[in-house]
XYZ file of C-alpha atoms in Angstrom:
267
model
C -15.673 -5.489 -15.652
C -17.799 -6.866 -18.714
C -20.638 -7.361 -15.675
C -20.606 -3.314 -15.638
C -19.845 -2.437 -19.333
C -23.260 -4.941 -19.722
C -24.788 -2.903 -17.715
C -23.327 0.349 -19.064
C -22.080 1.326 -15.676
C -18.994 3.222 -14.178
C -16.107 0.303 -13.902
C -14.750 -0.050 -10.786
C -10.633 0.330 -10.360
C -8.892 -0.331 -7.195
C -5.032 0.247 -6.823
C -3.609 -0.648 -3.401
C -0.857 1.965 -3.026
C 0.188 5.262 -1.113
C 0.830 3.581 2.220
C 3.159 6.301 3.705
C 6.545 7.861 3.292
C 9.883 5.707 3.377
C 11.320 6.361 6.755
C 14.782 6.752 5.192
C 15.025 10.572 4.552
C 18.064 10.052 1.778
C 14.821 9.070 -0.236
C 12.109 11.342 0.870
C 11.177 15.064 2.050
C 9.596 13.978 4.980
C 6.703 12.047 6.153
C 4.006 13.924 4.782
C 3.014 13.686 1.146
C 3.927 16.275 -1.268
C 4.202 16.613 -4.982
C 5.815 12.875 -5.880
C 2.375 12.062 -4.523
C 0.439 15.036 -5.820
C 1.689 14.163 -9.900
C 0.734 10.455 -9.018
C -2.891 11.462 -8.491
C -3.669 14.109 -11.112
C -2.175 10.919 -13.566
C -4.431 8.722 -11.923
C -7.382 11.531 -12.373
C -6.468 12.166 -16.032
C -5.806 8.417 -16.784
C -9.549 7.910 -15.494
C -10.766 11.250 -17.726
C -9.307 9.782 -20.811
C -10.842 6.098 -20.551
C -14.355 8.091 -20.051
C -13.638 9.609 -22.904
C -14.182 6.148 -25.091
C -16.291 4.331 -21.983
C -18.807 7.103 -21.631
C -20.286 5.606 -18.176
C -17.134 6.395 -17.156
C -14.622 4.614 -14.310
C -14.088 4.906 -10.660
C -10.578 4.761 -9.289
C -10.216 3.734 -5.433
C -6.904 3.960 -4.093
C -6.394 1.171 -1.269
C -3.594 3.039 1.155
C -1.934 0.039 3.120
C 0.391 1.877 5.544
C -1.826 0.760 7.780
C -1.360 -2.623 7.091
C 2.435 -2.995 7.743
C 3.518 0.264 9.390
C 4.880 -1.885 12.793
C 6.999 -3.985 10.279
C 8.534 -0.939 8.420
C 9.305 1.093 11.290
C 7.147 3.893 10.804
C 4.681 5.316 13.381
C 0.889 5.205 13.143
C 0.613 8.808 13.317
C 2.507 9.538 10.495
C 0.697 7.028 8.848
C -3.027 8.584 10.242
C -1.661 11.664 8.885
C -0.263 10.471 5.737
C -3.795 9.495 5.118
C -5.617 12.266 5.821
C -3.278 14.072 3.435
C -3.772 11.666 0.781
C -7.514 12.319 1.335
C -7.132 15.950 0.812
C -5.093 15.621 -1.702
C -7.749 13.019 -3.859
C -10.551 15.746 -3.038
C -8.971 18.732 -3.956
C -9.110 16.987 -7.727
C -12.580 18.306 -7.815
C -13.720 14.892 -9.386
C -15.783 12.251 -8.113
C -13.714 9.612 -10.230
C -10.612 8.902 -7.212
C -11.460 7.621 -3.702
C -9.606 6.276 -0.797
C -10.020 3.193 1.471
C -7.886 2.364 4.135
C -7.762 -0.161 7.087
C -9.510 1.938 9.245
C -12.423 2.323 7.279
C -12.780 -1.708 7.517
C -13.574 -1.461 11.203
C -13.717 2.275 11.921
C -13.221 3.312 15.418
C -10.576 -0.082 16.222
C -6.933 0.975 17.146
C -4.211 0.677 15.046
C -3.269 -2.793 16.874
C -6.556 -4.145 16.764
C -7.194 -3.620 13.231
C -3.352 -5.312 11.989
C -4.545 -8.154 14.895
C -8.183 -8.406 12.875
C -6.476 -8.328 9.407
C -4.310 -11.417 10.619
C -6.996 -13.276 11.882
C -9.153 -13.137 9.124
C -7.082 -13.082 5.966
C -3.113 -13.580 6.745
C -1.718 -16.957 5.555
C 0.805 -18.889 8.204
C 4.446 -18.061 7.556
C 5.670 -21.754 7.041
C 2.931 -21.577 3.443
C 3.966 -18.495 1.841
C 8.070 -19.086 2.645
C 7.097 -22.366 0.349
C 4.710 -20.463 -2.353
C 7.732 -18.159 -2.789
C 10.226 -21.014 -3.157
C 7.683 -22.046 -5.641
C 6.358 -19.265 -7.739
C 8.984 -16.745 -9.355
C 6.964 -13.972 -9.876
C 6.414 -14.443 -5.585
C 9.903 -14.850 -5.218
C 10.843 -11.493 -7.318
C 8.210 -9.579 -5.147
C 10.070 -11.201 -2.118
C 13.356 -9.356 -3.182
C 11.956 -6.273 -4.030
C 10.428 -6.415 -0.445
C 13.886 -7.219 0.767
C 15.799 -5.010 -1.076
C 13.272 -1.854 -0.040
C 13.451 -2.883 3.638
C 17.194 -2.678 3.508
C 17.165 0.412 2.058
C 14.938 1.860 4.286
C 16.464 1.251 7.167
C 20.103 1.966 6.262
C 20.345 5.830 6.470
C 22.267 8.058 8.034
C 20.867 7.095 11.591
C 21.511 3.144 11.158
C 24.164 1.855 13.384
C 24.115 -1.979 13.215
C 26.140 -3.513 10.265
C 24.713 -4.308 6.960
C 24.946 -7.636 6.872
C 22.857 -8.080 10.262
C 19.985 -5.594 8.496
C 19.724 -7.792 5.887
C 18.986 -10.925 7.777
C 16.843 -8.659 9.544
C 15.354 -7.453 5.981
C 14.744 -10.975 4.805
C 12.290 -11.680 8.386
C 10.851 -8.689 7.935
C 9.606 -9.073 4.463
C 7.925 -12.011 4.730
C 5.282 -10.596 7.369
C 5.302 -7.038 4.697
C 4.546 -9.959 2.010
C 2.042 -12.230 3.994
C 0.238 -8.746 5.177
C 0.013 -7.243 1.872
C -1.538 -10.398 0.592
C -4.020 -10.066 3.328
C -5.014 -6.369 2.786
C -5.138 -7.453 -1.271
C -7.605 -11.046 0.316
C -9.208 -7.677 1.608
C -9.751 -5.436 -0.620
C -10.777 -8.670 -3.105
C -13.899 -9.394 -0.612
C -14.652 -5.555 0.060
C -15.046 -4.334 -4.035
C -15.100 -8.189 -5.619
C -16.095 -7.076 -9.208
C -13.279 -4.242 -9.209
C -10.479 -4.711 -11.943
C -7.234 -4.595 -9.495
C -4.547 -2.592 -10.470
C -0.931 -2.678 -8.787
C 2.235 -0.496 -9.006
C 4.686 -3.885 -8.866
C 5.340 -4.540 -12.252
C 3.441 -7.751 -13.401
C 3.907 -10.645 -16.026
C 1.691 -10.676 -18.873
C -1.725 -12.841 -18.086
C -1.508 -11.550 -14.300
C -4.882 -11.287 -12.528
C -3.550 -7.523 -12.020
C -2.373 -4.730 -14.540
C 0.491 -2.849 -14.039
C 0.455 0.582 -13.595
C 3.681 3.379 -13.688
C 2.765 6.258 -11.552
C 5.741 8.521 -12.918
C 8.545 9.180 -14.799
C 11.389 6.768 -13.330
C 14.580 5.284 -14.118
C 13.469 1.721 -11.927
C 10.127 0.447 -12.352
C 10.132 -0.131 -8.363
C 10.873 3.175 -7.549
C 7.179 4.837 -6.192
C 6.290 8.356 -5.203
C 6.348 7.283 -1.402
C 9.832 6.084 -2.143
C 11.243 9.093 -3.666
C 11.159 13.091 -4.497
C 9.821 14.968 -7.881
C 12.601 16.518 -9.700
C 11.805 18.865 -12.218
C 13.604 18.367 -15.475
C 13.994 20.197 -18.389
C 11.882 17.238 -20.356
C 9.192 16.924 -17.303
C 9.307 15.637 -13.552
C 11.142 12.201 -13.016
C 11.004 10.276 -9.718
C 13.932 9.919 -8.250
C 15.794 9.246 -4.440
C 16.459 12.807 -2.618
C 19.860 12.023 -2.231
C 20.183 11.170 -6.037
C 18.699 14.912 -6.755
C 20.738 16.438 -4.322
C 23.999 14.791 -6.041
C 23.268 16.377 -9.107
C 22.705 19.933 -7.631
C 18.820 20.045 -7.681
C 17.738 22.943 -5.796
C 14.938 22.440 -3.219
C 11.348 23.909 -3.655
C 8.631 25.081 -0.970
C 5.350 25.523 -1.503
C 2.974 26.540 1.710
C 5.763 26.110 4.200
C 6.754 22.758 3.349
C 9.472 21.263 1.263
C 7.764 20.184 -1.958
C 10.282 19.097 -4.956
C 13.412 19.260 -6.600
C 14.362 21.672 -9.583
C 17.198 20.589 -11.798
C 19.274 24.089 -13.314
Protein backbone atom coordinates (compact mmCIF):
# COMPACT_ATOMS: atom_id res chain seq x y z
CA UNK A 1 0.00 0.00 0.00
CA UNK A 2 2.56 2.91 0.87
CA UNK A 3 4.47 1.35 -2.51
CA UNK A 4 1.22 2.81 -4.44
CA UNK A 5 0.29 5.90 -2.31
CA UNK A 6 4.36 6.70 -3.25
CA UNK A 7 3.53 6.40 -6.37
CA UNK A 8 0.14 8.13 -6.18
CA UNK A 9 -1.60 5.16 -7.64
CA UNK A 10 -5.05 3.35 -7.24
CA UNK A 11 -4.47 0.86 -4.01
CA UNK A 12 -5.19 -2.43 -4.62
CA UNK A 13 -7.99 -4.32 -2.20
CA UNK A 14 -8.69 -7.92 -2.42
CA UNK A 15 -11.49 -9.59 -0.24
CA UNK A 16 -11.84 -13.36 -0.71
CA UNK A 17 -15.59 -13.83 -0.26
CA UNK A 18 -18.97 -14.63 -2.16
CA UNK A 19 -18.21 -18.30 -2.74
CA UNK A 20 -21.87 -19.48 -3.24
CA UNK A 21 -25.12 -19.94 -1.43
CA UNK A 22 -25.41 -22.17 1.85
CA UNK A 23 -26.99 -25.34 0.68
CA UNK A 24 -29.29 -25.30 3.73
CA UNK A 25 -32.44 -23.45 2.43
CA UNK A 26 -33.68 -22.57 6.29
CA UNK A 27 -30.83 -19.93 5.63
CA UNK A 28 -31.09 -18.91 2.07
CA UNK A 29 -33.57 -18.13 -0.99
CA UNK A 30 -31.93 -20.34 -3.16
CA UNK A 31 -28.73 -20.85 -4.88
CA UNK A 32 -28.52 -17.91 -6.88
CA UNK A 33 -27.52 -14.56 -5.46
CA UNK A 34 -29.99 -11.96 -4.74
CA UNK A 35 -30.20 -8.85 -2.68
CA UNK A 36 -28.13 -10.14 0.71
CA UNK A 37 -25.50 -10.17 -2.02
CA UNK A 38 -26.63 -7.19 -4.06
CA UNK A 39 -26.44 -4.62 -0.55
CA UNK A 40 -22.96 -6.34 0.08
CA UNK A 41 -21.62 -4.93 -3.19
CA UNK A 42 -23.11 -1.44 -3.55
CA UNK A 43 -21.31 -1.18 0.34
CA UNK A 44 -18.31 -2.45 -1.06
CA UNK A 45 -18.75 0.17 -4.18
CA UNK A 46 -19.59 3.09 -1.85
CA UNK A 47 -16.94 2.06 0.80
CA UNK A 48 -14.37 2.32 -2.25
CA UNK A 49 -16.18 5.92 -3.45
CA UNK A 50 -15.69 7.35 -0.06
CA UNK A 51 -11.85 6.40 0.50
CA UNK A 52 -11.36 8.16 -3.14
CA UNK A 53 -12.83 10.80 -1.81
CA UNK A 54 -9.61 11.57 0.66
CA UNK A 55 -7.08 9.17 -1.63
CA UNK A 56 -7.81 10.93 -4.87
CA UNK A 57 -5.94 8.09 -7.07
CA UNK A 58 -8.52 6.25 -5.84
CA UNK A 59 -8.77 2.19 -4.82
CA UNK A 60 -9.55 -0.97 -6.59
CA UNK A 61 -11.62 -3.60 -4.85
CA UNK A 62 -11.25 -7.35 -6.23
CA UNK A 63 -13.50 -9.73 -4.79
CA UNK A 64 -11.75 -13.33 -4.66
CA UNK A 65 -15.06 -15.80 -4.94
CA UNK A 66 -13.78 -19.23 -3.45
CA UNK A 67 -16.79 -21.52 -4.05
CA UNK A 68 -14.70 -22.90 -6.27
CA UNK A 69 -12.24 -23.76 -3.96
CA UNK A 70 -14.26 -26.00 -1.53
CA UNK A 71 -17.61 -26.61 -3.24
CA UNK A 72 -16.92 -30.80 -3.14
CA UNK A 73 -16.36 -30.34 0.69
CA UNK A 74 -19.60 -28.29 1.32
CA UNK A 75 -21.85 -30.25 -0.69
CA UNK A 76 -22.77 -27.93 -3.24
CA UNK A 77 -22.58 -28.54 -7.03
CA UNK A 78 -20.20 -26.84 -9.45
CA UNK A 79 -22.92 -25.54 -11.45
CA UNK A 80 -24.47 -23.69 -8.95
CA UNK A 81 -21.28 -22.50 -8.10
CA UNK A 82 -20.38 -21.57 -12.17
CA UNK A 83 -23.57 -19.86 -11.95
CA UNK A 84 -23.27 -18.24 -8.70
CA UNK A 85 -20.33 -16.64 -10.32
CA UNK A 86 -21.49 -15.46 -13.28
CA UNK A 87 -24.19 -13.76 -11.22
CA UNK A 88 -21.82 -12.23 -8.97
CA UNK A 89 -20.13 -10.92 -12.16
CA UNK A 90 -23.22 -9.30 -13.33
CA UNK A 91 -24.03 -8.15 -10.40
CA UNK A 92 -20.23 -6.23 -9.81
CA UNK A 93 -20.78 -4.77 -13.48
CA UNK A 94 -24.05 -3.54 -13.31
CA UNK A 95 -22.35 -0.98 -10.51
CA UNK A 96 -21.32 1.00 -13.48
CA UNK A 97 -17.81 1.51 -11.78
CA UNK A 98 -14.55 0.31 -12.64
CA UNK A 99 -13.55 0.26 -8.80
CA UNK A 100 -15.03 -3.79 -7.98
CA UNK A 101 -13.71 -6.85 -9.88
CA UNK A 102 -13.92 -10.52 -9.55
CA UNK A 103 -11.35 -13.39 -9.61
CA UNK A 104 -12.13 -16.79 -9.21
CA UNK A 105 -10.37 -20.24 -9.54
CA UNK A 106 -11.12 -20.55 -12.92
CA UNK A 107 -9.57 -17.58 -14.03
CA UNK A 108 -6.15 -19.12 -12.49
CA UNK A 109 -6.09 -21.78 -15.18
CA UNK A 110 -9.03 -20.94 -17.44
CA UNK A 111 -10.37 -23.68 -19.51
CA UNK A 112 -9.29 -26.68 -16.52
CA UNK A 113 -12.38 -28.55 -15.02
CA UNK A 114 -13.65 -28.02 -11.85
CA UNK A 115 -11.55 -31.21 -10.55
CA UNK A 116 -8.49 -30.28 -12.11
CA UNK A 117 -8.32 -26.88 -10.87
CA UNK A 118 -9.20 -28.03 -6.74
CA UNK A 119 -6.39 -31.02 -7.80
CA UNK A 120 -3.88 -27.95 -9.08
CA UNK A 121 -4.76 -25.72 -6.04
CA UNK A 122 -3.67 -28.76 -3.74
CA UNK A 123 -0.65 -29.40 -5.40
CA UNK A 124 0.70 -26.17 -5.44
CA UNK A 125 -0.40 -24.36 -2.31
CA UNK A 126 -2.43 -26.81 0.23
CA UNK A 127 -0.49 -27.64 3.45
CA UNK A 128 -0.62 -31.59 4.66
CA UNK A 129 -3.43 -32.23 7.12
CA UNK A 130 -1.19 -33.67 10.01
CA UNK A 131 0.53 -29.48 10.01
CA UNK A 132 -2.45 -27.43 10.13
CA UNK A 133 -4.49 -29.99 12.79
CA UNK A 134 -1.15 -28.89 14.94
CA UNK A 135 -1.07 -24.96 13.87
CA UNK A 136 -4.70 -24.98 15.10
CA UNK A 137 -3.89 -26.74 18.37
CA UNK A 138 -1.39 -24.01 18.47
CA UNK A 139 -2.69 -20.69 17.39
CA UNK A 140 -6.18 -19.48 18.88
CA UNK A 141 -7.15 -17.20 16.46
CA UNK A 142 -6.70 -20.73 13.95
CA UNK A 143 -8.49 -22.61 16.35
CA UNK A 144 -11.61 -20.00 16.55
CA UNK A 145 -11.69 -20.03 12.63
CA UNK A 146 -11.69 -23.92 13.03
CA UNK A 147 -15.07 -23.69 15.00
CA UNK A 148 -16.64 -21.27 13.03
CA UNK A 149 -15.83 -23.69 10.08
CA UNK A 150 -17.33 -26.41 12.18
CA UNK A 151 -20.13 -24.84 13.46
CA UNK A 152 -21.20 -23.50 9.65
CA UNK A 153 -20.71 -27.03 8.25
CA UNK A 154 -23.11 -28.37 10.80
CA UNK A 155 -25.47 -26.00 10.10
CA UNK A 156 -25.42 -26.42 6.66
CA UNK A 157 -26.02 -29.67 6.42
CA UNK A 158 -28.72 -30.14 9.08
CA UNK A 159 -31.96 -28.98 7.30
CA UNK A 160 -34.99 -30.25 6.70
CA UNK A 161 -33.59 -33.00 4.25
CA UNK A 162 -30.80 -34.36 6.81
CA UNK A 163 -31.50 -37.78 8.03
CA UNK A 164 -28.40 -39.04 9.91
CA UNK A 165 -28.21 -37.97 13.65
CA UNK A 166 -26.52 -34.92 14.86
CA UNK A 167 -24.00 -36.18 16.65
CA UNK A 168 -22.60 -38.32 13.57
CA UNK A 169 -22.75 -34.75 11.37
CA UNK A 170 -20.68 -33.28 13.67
CA UNK A 171 -17.85 -35.71 13.62
CA UNK A 172 -18.49 -35.48 10.10
CA UNK A 173 -18.34 -31.45 10.45
CA UNK A 174 -15.09 -31.52 12.35
CA UNK A 175 -13.28 -33.77 9.03
CA UNK A 176 -14.77 -31.70 6.87
CA UNK A 177 -13.51 -28.43 8.09
CA UNK A 178 -10.17 -29.06 8.19
CA UNK A 179 -9.88 -29.66 4.25
CA UNK A 180 -12.57 -26.12 4.03
CA UNK A 181 -9.62 -24.65 6.37
CA UNK A 182 -6.43 -26.12 4.65
CA UNK A 183 -8.20 -25.08 1.10
CA UNK A 184 -9.06 -21.68 2.04
CA UNK A 185 -5.54 -21.14 3.17
CA UNK A 186 -4.48 -22.29 -0.19
CA UNK A 187 -6.80 -20.07 -2.34
CA UNK A 188 -5.62 -17.03 0.31
CA UNK A 189 -1.37 -18.68 -0.55
CA UNK A 190 -3.17 -17.85 -3.96
CA UNK A 191 -4.50 -14.94 -4.18
CA UNK A 192 -1.15 -13.65 -1.99
CA UNK A 193 1.15 -14.72 -5.16
CA UNK A 194 -1.51 -13.55 -7.87
CA UNK A 195 -2.00 -9.52 -6.48
CA UNK A 196 1.21 -9.61 -3.81
CA UNK A 197 1.13 -5.79 -3.06
CA UNK A 198 -2.82 -5.89 -2.47
CA UNK A 199 -3.96 -4.93 1.17
CA UNK A 200 -6.15 -8.25 2.01
CA UNK A 201 -9.30 -7.80 3.44
CA UNK A 202 -11.50 -10.71 5.05
CA UNK A 203 -15.12 -11.01 6.31
CA UNK A 204 -13.90 -13.38 9.54
CA UNK A 205 -13.56 -11.07 12.15
CA UNK A 206 -9.79 -10.52 13.00
CA UNK A 207 -7.60 -9.59 16.14
CA UNK A 208 -6.08 -6.32 16.18
CA UNK A 209 -2.35 -6.38 14.43
CA UNK A 210 -3.74 -9.15 11.89
CA UNK A 211 -2.03 -9.16 8.48
CA UNK A 212 -5.86 -8.73 7.32
CA UNK A 213 -8.65 -6.08 8.19
CA UNK A 214 -11.90 -6.97 8.99
CA UNK A 215 -14.64 -6.06 7.09
CA UNK A 216 -18.80 -6.26 8.03
CA UNK A 217 -20.68 -6.61 4.86
CA UNK A 218 -24.18 -5.84 6.58
CA UNK A 219 -26.28 -5.17 9.23
CA UNK A 220 -26.15 -8.45 11.53
CA UNK A 221 -26.83 -9.65 14.86
CA UNK A 222 -23.45 -12.34 14.59
CA UNK A 223 -20.40 -11.09 13.13
CA UNK A 224 -20.19 -14.64 11.22
CA UNK A 225 -23.32 -14.40 9.72
CA UNK A 226 -22.51 -13.41 5.64
CA UNK A 227 -24.85 -12.57 2.81
CA UNK A 228 -24.26 -16.16 1.28
CA UNK A 229 -25.34 -17.41 4.65
CA UNK A 230 -28.50 -15.60 5.03
CA UNK A 231 -31.59 -13.39 3.52
CA UNK A 232 -32.08 -9.33 3.56
CA UNK A 233 -34.87 -8.37 5.74
CA UNK A 234 -36.12 -5.08 5.45
CA UNK A 235 -36.60 -3.28 8.71
CA UNK A 236 -38.12 -0.33 9.70
CA UNK A 237 -34.37 1.08 10.73
CA UNK A 238 -32.69 -0.48 7.36
CA UNK A 239 -31.96 -4.14 6.00
CA UNK A 240 -30.35 -6.61 8.60
CA UNK A 241 -28.93 -10.01 7.62
CA UNK A 242 -30.49 -12.57 9.00
CA UNK A 243 -31.30 -16.75 8.51
CA UNK A 244 -34.65 -17.23 6.28
CA UNK A 245 -36.09 -19.23 8.78
CA UNK A 246 -35.37 -16.50 11.49
CA UNK A 247 -37.43 -13.91 9.08
CA UNK A 248 -40.01 -16.21 8.43
CA UNK A 249 -40.55 -16.72 12.40
CA UNK A 250 -41.19 -13.27 12.82
CA UNK A 251 -43.78 -12.96 9.93
CA UNK A 252 -41.54 -11.29 7.23
CA UNK A 253 -43.32 -11.35 4.08
CA UNK A 254 -41.39 -12.55 0.98
CA UNK A 255 -40.39 -10.17 -1.95
CA UNK A 256 -39.85 -10.87 -5.85
CA UNK A 257 -38.21 -8.92 -8.03
CA UNK A 258 -37.79 -10.26 -11.91
CA UNK A 259 -39.27 -13.63 -11.15
CA UNK A 260 -37.14 -14.57 -8.40
CA UNK A 261 -37.45 -14.49 -4.68
CA UNK A 262 -35.37 -11.50 -3.58
CA UNK A 263 -35.83 -10.43 0.31
CA UNK A 264 -37.73 -10.28 3.29
CA UNK A 265 -40.05 -7.28 4.43
CA UNK A 266 -40.75 -6.99 8.11
CA UNK A 267 -44.70 -5.28 8.71
Amino acid sequence: MLDAISANRPIQFVLPAFPVKSPNREKVLGHLPDLAEELAVTFLDELCAELAEVYPPGVRLTICSDGRVFGDLIGVPDEHITAYQHEMAALISATGADRLALYTLDDYAPGASPVSLRDLLDREYTEPLSCLRAKVRADPDLRAMYLGLVRFLLEDRYGPDYTGTRAALQRESRHRAYGVLARSRAWGELVGARFPAAVRLSIHPQPCGSAKLGLLLGRTPDAWLTPWHAVAVHEPGGFTLMKRIEAERLGARLVHRAGRPSHYVLP
